[in-house]
mmCIF file of C-alpha atoms in Angstrom:
data_model
loop_
_atom_site.group_PDB
_atom_site.id
_atom_site.type_symbol
_atom_site.label_atom_id
_atom_site.label_comp_id
_atom_site.label_asym_id
_atom_site.label_seq_id
_atom_site.Cartn_x
_atom_site.Cartn_y
_atom_site.Cartn_z
ATOM 1 C CA MET A 1 -68.432 -7.668 -15.837
ATOM 2 C CA ALA A 2 -67.882 -6.165 -19.278
ATOM 3 C CA LYS A 3 -66.291 -2.769 -19.649
ATOM 4 C CA VAL A 4 -68.141 -0.005 -21.538
ATOM 5 C CA LEU A 5 -66.030 2.884 -22.820
ATOM 6 C CA ILE A 6 -67.896 6.182 -22.666
ATOM 7 C CA PRO A 7 -67.074 8.843 -25.316
ATOM 8 C CA THR A 8 -66.250 12.309 -24.005
ATOM 9 C CA PRO A 9 -69.628 13.992 -24.801
ATOM 10 C CA LEU A 10 -71.548 11.359 -22.852
ATOM 11 C CA ARG A 11 -69.400 11.267 -19.721
ATOM 12 C CA GLN A 12 -71.469 14.061 -18.201
ATOM 13 C CA TYR A 13 -74.407 11.616 -18.259
ATOM 14 C CA ALA A 14 -72.374 8.773 -16.758
ATOM 15 C CA GLY A 15 -71.223 10.383 -13.559
ATOM 16 C CA GLY A 16 -68.164 11.801 -15.291
ATOM 17 C CA GLN A 17 -66.719 8.341 -15.784
ATOM 18 C CA LYS A 18 -64.591 7.388 -18.774
ATOM 19 C CA GLU A 19 -65.509 3.742 -18.492
ATOM 20 C CA VAL A 20 -68.088 1.754 -16.617
ATOM 21 C CA GLU A 21 -68.177 -1.927 -15.665
ATOM 22 C CA VAL A 22 -71.625 -3.348 -16.259
ATOM 23 C CA PRO A 23 -73.124 -6.822 -15.830
ATOM 24 C CA GLY A 24 -74.843 -8.641 -18.671
ATOM 25 C CA ALA A 25 -74.473 -11.680 -20.915
ATOM 26 C CA THR A 26 -75.483 -9.896 -24.124
ATOM 27 C CA VAL A 27 -75.035 -6.428 -25.620
ATOM 28 C CA GLY A 28 -78.713 -5.740 -24.923
ATOM 29 C CA GLU A 29 -78.358 -6.747 -21.270
ATOM 30 C CA VAL A 30 -75.213 -4.690 -20.789
ATOM 31 C CA PHE A 31 -76.828 -1.586 -22.286
ATOM 32 C CA ALA A 32 -80.023 -2.140 -20.298
ATOM 33 C CA ALA A 33 -77.939 -2.238 -17.122
ATOM 34 C CA LEU A 34 -75.926 0.791 -18.250
ATOM 35 C CA THR A 35 -78.995 2.928 -18.951
ATOM 36 C CA THR A 36 -80.627 1.774 -15.719
ATOM 37 C CA ALA A 37 -77.580 2.926 -13.775
ATOM 38 C CA PHE A 38 -77.360 6.164 -15.797
ATOM 39 C CA ALA A 39 -80.853 7.014 -16.976
ATOM 40 C CA ASP A 40 -79.772 10.202 -18.767
ATOM 41 C CA LEU A 41 -77.707 8.107 -21.160
ATOM 42 C CA ARG A 42 -80.818 6.425 -22.540
ATOM 43 C CA ASN A 43 -82.070 9.458 -24.495
ATOM 44 C CA HIS A 44 -78.682 9.911 -26.052
ATOM 45 C CA LEU A 45 -78.335 6.292 -27.133
ATOM 46 C CA TYR A 46 -81.868 5.198 -28.000
ATOM 47 C CA THR A 47 -84.839 6.574 -29.907
ATOM 48 C CA ASN A 48 -88.252 6.906 -28.257
ATOM 49 C CA GLU A 49 -89.053 3.548 -29.867
ATOM 50 C CA GLY A 50 -86.151 1.956 -28.020
ATOM 51 C CA LYS A 51 -83.906 1.505 -31.041
ATOM 52 C CA LEU A 52 -80.227 2.401 -31.007
ATOM 53 C CA ARG A 53 -79.847 5.807 -32.673
ATOM 54 C CA THR A 54 -78.400 5.658 -36.172
ATOM 55 C CA PHE A 55 -75.516 7.972 -35.307
ATOM 56 C CA VAL A 56 -74.442 5.728 -32.444
ATOM 57 C CA ASN A 57 -72.182 2.795 -33.236
ATOM 58 C CA VAL A 58 -71.544 0.067 -30.706
ATOM 59 C CA TYR A 59 -68.427 -2.032 -31.055
ATOM 60 C CA LEU A 60 -67.661 -5.236 -29.199
ATOM 61 C CA ASN A 61 -63.886 -5.101 -29.009
ATOM 62 C CA ASP A 62 -63.109 -4.410 -32.712
ATOM 63 C CA ASP A 63 -66.414 -5.477 -34.249
ATOM 64 C CA ASP A 64 -69.568 -3.489 -35.012
ATOM 65 C CA VAL A 65 -72.412 -5.278 -33.239
ATOM 66 C CA ARG A 66 -74.705 -4.455 -36.199
ATOM 67 C CA TYR A 67 -72.684 -7.054 -38.121
ATOM 68 C CA LEU A 68 -72.708 -9.553 -35.261
ATOM 69 C CA ASP A 69 -75.981 -10.410 -33.553
ATOM 70 C CA ARG A 70 -76.935 -6.847 -32.566
ATOM 71 C CA ASP A 71 -78.524 -6.746 -29.090
ATOM 72 C CA LYS A 72 -78.275 -10.515 -28.796
ATOM 73 C CA THR A 73 -74.511 -10.555 -29.312
ATOM 74 C CA ALA A 74 -72.904 -12.523 -26.478
ATOM 75 C CA VAL A 75 -70.623 -10.576 -24.140
ATOM 76 C CA ALA A 76 -67.900 -12.104 -21.938
ATOM 77 C CA ALA A 77 -66.554 -10.510 -18.768
ATOM 78 C CA SER A 78 -63.260 -9.813 -20.531
ATOM 79 C CA ASP A 79 -64.938 -7.927 -23.390
ATOM 80 C CA THR A 80 -64.872 -4.185 -23.997
ATOM 81 C CA LEU A 81 -67.821 -2.371 -25.537
ATOM 82 C CA SER A 82 -67.206 1.000 -27.172
ATOM 83 C CA ILE A 83 -69.847 3.626 -27.850
ATOM 84 C CA VAL A 84 -68.569 5.280 -31.027
ATOM 85 C CA PRO A 85 -70.161 8.479 -32.369
ATOM 86 C CA SER A 86 -70.842 8.418 -36.085
ATOM 87 C CA ILE A 87 -68.978 11.419 -37.523
ATOM 88 C CA ALA A 88 -69.385 12.586 -41.102
ATOM 89 C CA GLY A 89 -70.116 15.744 -43.051
ATOM 90 C CA GLY A 90 -69.269 17.733 -46.099
ATOM 91 C CA ARG A 91 -69.337 21.188 -47.576
ATOM 92 C CA ARG A 92 -72.729 20.770 -49.290
ATOM 93 C CA MET B 1 -61.804 28.496 -26.841
ATOM 94 C CA ILE B 2 -59.771 25.798 -28.517
ATOM 95 C CA ARG B 3 -56.040 26.121 -29.098
ATOM 96 C CA ILE B 4 -54.060 23.953 -31.488
ATOM 97 C CA GLU B 5 -50.439 23.197 -30.680
ATOM 98 C CA ASP B 6 -47.811 23.547 -33.418
ATOM 99 C CA SER B 7 -47.243 19.855 -34.152
ATOM 100 C CA ALA B 8 -50.967 19.112 -34.356
ATOM 101 C CA TRP B 9 -51.594 22.112 -36.614
ATOM 102 C CA LYS B 10 -48.831 20.963 -38.976
ATOM 103 C CA VAL B 11 -50.452 17.531 -39.252
ATOM 104 C CA MET B 12 -53.877 19.063 -39.958
ATOM 105 C CA LEU B 13 -52.593 21.390 -42.675
ATOM 106 C CA GLU B 14 -50.487 18.731 -44.384
ATOM 107 C CA HIS B 15 -53.398 16.292 -44.365
ATOM 108 C CA ALA B 16 -55.835 18.849 -45.772
ATOM 109 C CA ILE B 17 -53.462 19.899 -48.557
ATOM 110 C CA ARG B 18 -52.542 16.308 -49.411
ATOM 111 C CA ALA B 19 -56.225 15.336 -49.660
ATOM 112 C CA TYR B 20 -57.073 18.297 -51.950
ATOM 113 C CA PRO B 21 -59.262 18.369 -54.058
ATOM 114 C CA GLY B 22 -60.905 15.830 -51.770
ATOM 115 C CA GLU B 23 -62.063 16.509 -48.231
ATOM 116 C CA CYS B 24 -59.763 15.319 -45.497
ATOM 117 C CA CYS B 25 -60.829 14.299 -42.000
ATOM 118 C CA GLY B 26 -59.190 13.536 -38.713
ATOM 119 C CA ILE B 27 -59.440 13.339 -34.945
ATOM 120 C CA LEU B 28 -58.268 15.816 -32.303
ATOM 121 C CA LEU B 29 -56.830 14.716 -28.964
ATOM 122 C CA GLY B 30 -56.018 16.937 -26.043
ATOM 123 C CA ARG B 31 -57.265 18.260 -22.754
ATOM 124 C CA GLU B 32 -60.023 20.530 -21.536
ATOM 125 C CA ASP B 33 -59.198 22.544 -18.437
ATOM 126 C CA GLN B 34 -61.528 23.399 -15.568
ATOM 127 C CA GLY B 35 -62.525 26.616 -17.297
ATOM 128 C CA GLY B 36 -63.563 24.776 -20.452
ATOM 129 C CA GLN B 37 -60.563 25.870 -22.525
ATOM 130 C CA ARG B 38 -59.389 23.154 -24.855
ATOM 131 C CA THR B 39 -55.865 22.435 -26.043
ATOM 132 C CA VAL B 40 -55.233 20.024 -28.915
ATOM 133 C CA SER B 41 -51.837 18.358 -28.656
ATOM 134 C CA ILE B 42 -52.342 15.540 -31.174
ATOM 135 C CA ALA B 43 -54.133 15.550 -34.527
ATOM 136 C CA ILE B 44 -54.655 12.146 -36.106
ATOM 137 C CA PRO B 45 -55.125 12.173 -39.889
ATOM 138 C CA CYS B 46 -57.741 9.646 -40.993
ATOM 139 C CA ARG B 47 -58.678 8.073 -44.288
ATOM 140 C CA ASN B 48 -61.847 9.575 -45.729
ATOM 141 C CA ALA B 49 -64.106 6.522 -45.618
ATOM 142 C CA TYR B 50 -66.935 8.093 -47.636
ATOM 143 C CA GLN B 51 -67.823 5.869 -50.581
ATOM 144 C CA GLY B 52 -68.510 8.398 -53.309
ATOM 145 C CA ASP B 53 -67.381 11.844 -54.396
ATOM 146 C CA GLN B 54 -64.981 12.921 -51.667
ATOM 147 C CA SER B 55 -64.764 16.505 -52.949
ATOM 148 C CA ASP B 56 -67.764 17.404 -50.808
ATOM 149 C CA ARG B 57 -68.209 14.606 -48.284
ATOM 150 C CA PHE B 58 -66.266 12.858 -45.564
ATOM 151 C CA LEU B 59 -66.832 9.981 -43.196
ATOM 152 C CA ILE B 60 -64.565 8.916 -40.348
ATOM 153 C CA ASP B 61 -64.225 5.150 -40.028
ATOM 154 C CA PRO B 62 -65.417 4.121 -36.538
ATOM 155 C CA ARG B 63 -62.380 1.829 -36.292
ATOM 156 C CA ASP B 64 -60.132 4.872 -36.599
ATOM 157 C CA GLN B 65 -62.128 6.453 -33.788
ATOM 158 C CA ILE B 66 -61.667 3.392 -31.598
ATOM 159 C CA ALA B 67 -57.905 3.475 -32.241
ATOM 160 C CA ALA B 68 -57.820 7.212 -31.455
ATOM 161 C CA ASP B 69 -59.841 6.673 -28.289
ATOM 162 C CA ARG B 70 -57.386 3.986 -27.150
ATOM 163 C CA ARG B 71 -54.478 6.313 -27.806
ATOM 164 C CA ALA B 72 -56.187 9.127 -25.919
ATOM 165 C CA ARG B 73 -56.852 6.910 -22.915
ATOM 166 C CA SER B 74 -53.278 5.574 -22.894
ATOM 167 C CA GLU B 75 -51.873 9.114 -22.951
ATOM 168 C CA SER B 76 -54.377 10.561 -20.435
ATOM 169 C CA LEU B 77 -55.934 12.713 -23.143
ATOM 170 C CA ASP B 78 -59.473 13.048 -24.439
ATOM 171 C CA VAL B 79 -60.988 13.032 -27.897
ATOM 172 C CA LEU B 80 -61.911 16.722 -28.112
ATOM 173 C CA GLY B 81 -63.301 16.736 -31.618
ATOM 174 C CA PHE B 82 -62.639 16.350 -35.294
ATOM 175 C CA PHE B 83 -61.345 18.274 -38.280
ATOM 176 C CA HIS B 84 -62.159 18.256 -41.956
ATOM 177 C CA SER B 85 -61.516 20.421 -44.986
ATOM 178 C CA HIS B 86 -63.683 22.345 -47.455
ATOM 179 C CA PRO B 87 -61.795 22.242 -50.775
ATOM 180 C CA ASP B 88 -62.295 25.486 -52.729
ATOM 181 C CA HIS B 89 -65.029 26.555 -50.370
ATOM 182 C CA GLY B 90 -65.189 28.866 -47.415
ATOM 183 C CA LEU B 91 -65.551 28.584 -43.741
ATOM 184 C CA TYR B 92 -68.910 27.395 -42.500
ATOM 185 C CA PHE B 93 -70.517 24.439 -40.790
ATOM 186 C CA SER B 94 -72.847 23.007 -43.411
ATOM 187 C CA GLU B 95 -76.195 21.389 -42.751
ATOM 188 C CA THR B 96 -74.541 18.068 -43.614
ATOM 189 C CA ASP B 97 -71.815 18.779 -41.073
ATOM 190 C CA LEU B 98 -74.390 19.681 -38.446
ATOM 191 C CA LYS B 99 -76.598 16.640 -38.977
ATOM 192 C CA ASN B 100 -73.649 14.285 -38.842
ATOM 193 C CA SER B 101 -71.847 15.774 -35.872
ATOM 194 C CA TRP B 102 -72.272 15.356 -32.131
ATOM 195 C CA PRO B 103 -72.820 18.022 -29.491
ATOM 196 C CA TRP B 104 -69.892 18.846 -27.209
ATOM 197 C CA TYR B 105 -67.172 18.088 -29.741
ATOM 198 C CA SER B 106 -65.142 20.860 -31.352
ATOM 199 C CA ASN B 107 -65.299 20.673 -35.133
ATOM 200 C CA ILE B 108 -62.525 22.429 -36.988
ATOM 201 C CA VAL B 109 -63.033 23.270 -40.647
ATOM 202 C CA LEU B 110 -60.066 24.106 -42.888
ATOM 203 C CA SER B 111 -60.783 26.024 -46.063
ATOM 204 C CA ILE B 112 -58.325 24.959 -48.772
ATOM 205 C CA ARG B 113 -58.335 26.990 -51.976
ATOM 206 C CA LYS B 114 -56.367 25.951 -55.064
ATOM 207 C CA GLY B 115 -54.443 23.507 -52.925
ATOM 208 C CA GLU B 116 -53.376 26.042 -50.324
ATOM 209 C CA PHE B 117 -54.601 26.861 -46.846
ATOM 210 C CA SER B 118 -57.000 29.795 -46.744
ATOM 211 C CA GLU B 119 -58.612 29.961 -43.311
ATOM 212 C CA ALA B 120 -59.855 27.845 -40.407
ATOM 213 C CA GLY B 121 -62.649 27.991 -37.877
ATOM 214 C CA ALA B 122 -64.122 25.941 -35.065
ATOM 215 C CA PHE B 123 -67.783 25.084 -34.571
ATOM 216 C CA ARG B 124 -69.890 23.304 -31.993
ATOM 217 C CA ALA B 125 -73.333 21.809 -32.532
ATOM 218 C CA ASP B 126 -76.079 22.388 -29.984
ATOM 219 C CA GLU B 127 -77.769 19.471 -28.228
ATOM 220 C CA ALA B 128 -80.531 19.284 -30.847
ATOM 221 C CA GLN B 129 -78.022 19.512 -33.708
ATOM 222 C CA THR B 130 -80.059 22.310 -35.240
ATOM 223 C CA LEU B 131 -77.557 25.096 -34.689
ATOM 224 C CA ALA B 132 -73.792 25.405 -34.839
ATOM 225 C CA THR B 133 -72.016 28.170 -32.979
ATOM 226 C CA ARG B 134 -68.531 29.454 -33.633
ATOM 227 C CA GLU B 135 -65.902 28.597 -31.059
ATOM 228 C CA GLU B 136 -62.821 30.772 -30.727
ATOM 229 C CA LEU B 137 -59.941 29.033 -32.469
ATOM 230 C CA VAL B 138 -56.283 29.782 -31.787
ATOM 231 C CA HIS B 139 -53.776 28.192 -34.112
ATOM 232 C CA PRO B 140 -50.136 28.789 -35.069
ATOM 233 C CA ARG B 141 -49.417 30.974 -38.081
ATOM 234 C CA GLU B 142 -49.073 28.827 -41.161
#
């Protein structure tokens, strides 16, 4: 099973866990299983239309899945998926 | 309340002054106790990844966040938040900051005027990211 690393703000929606092992052969399957196990995570990761929120980045090991095959990106049991908050800003 | 340890504060100040007149950015690692008090023991200076005028914008590269998250996990710490500077501007959490932040995290803003530290404050966004509230910040004297 692939490992999903949960960022600190979302751990409260994942049973307080820092990382979760989830089954699935693709990124889409892993995240479907993750949000089935922890339903409260869904609203924080996906829009009402079921699309990954723009301020949520998902990395497979060191690669942004948006530049791979998105939800269809293949995932091996040894892989680590990171949920990475998009952080930016500025004085204006 | 969020407290910054000496070594982390030194890193934050040096990074903000070095980046002037651009905005600096970085990641804060530490621990939150049972009462919700946060202590930052490590500040990681990051490259401002914003492609454009960096005098009023910053972007943290997700790869830097992944590296920081790995370090936090290996040292039994947590990513508590982020810091950035406002060159020649005061202490506030702008609409841009609010829209591009995440709830829960502490966001420390350093006001740098004429290349020197002026003041600092901490802010947290609400769940809807429509409001930022001040968080008590305790830092060493510069």
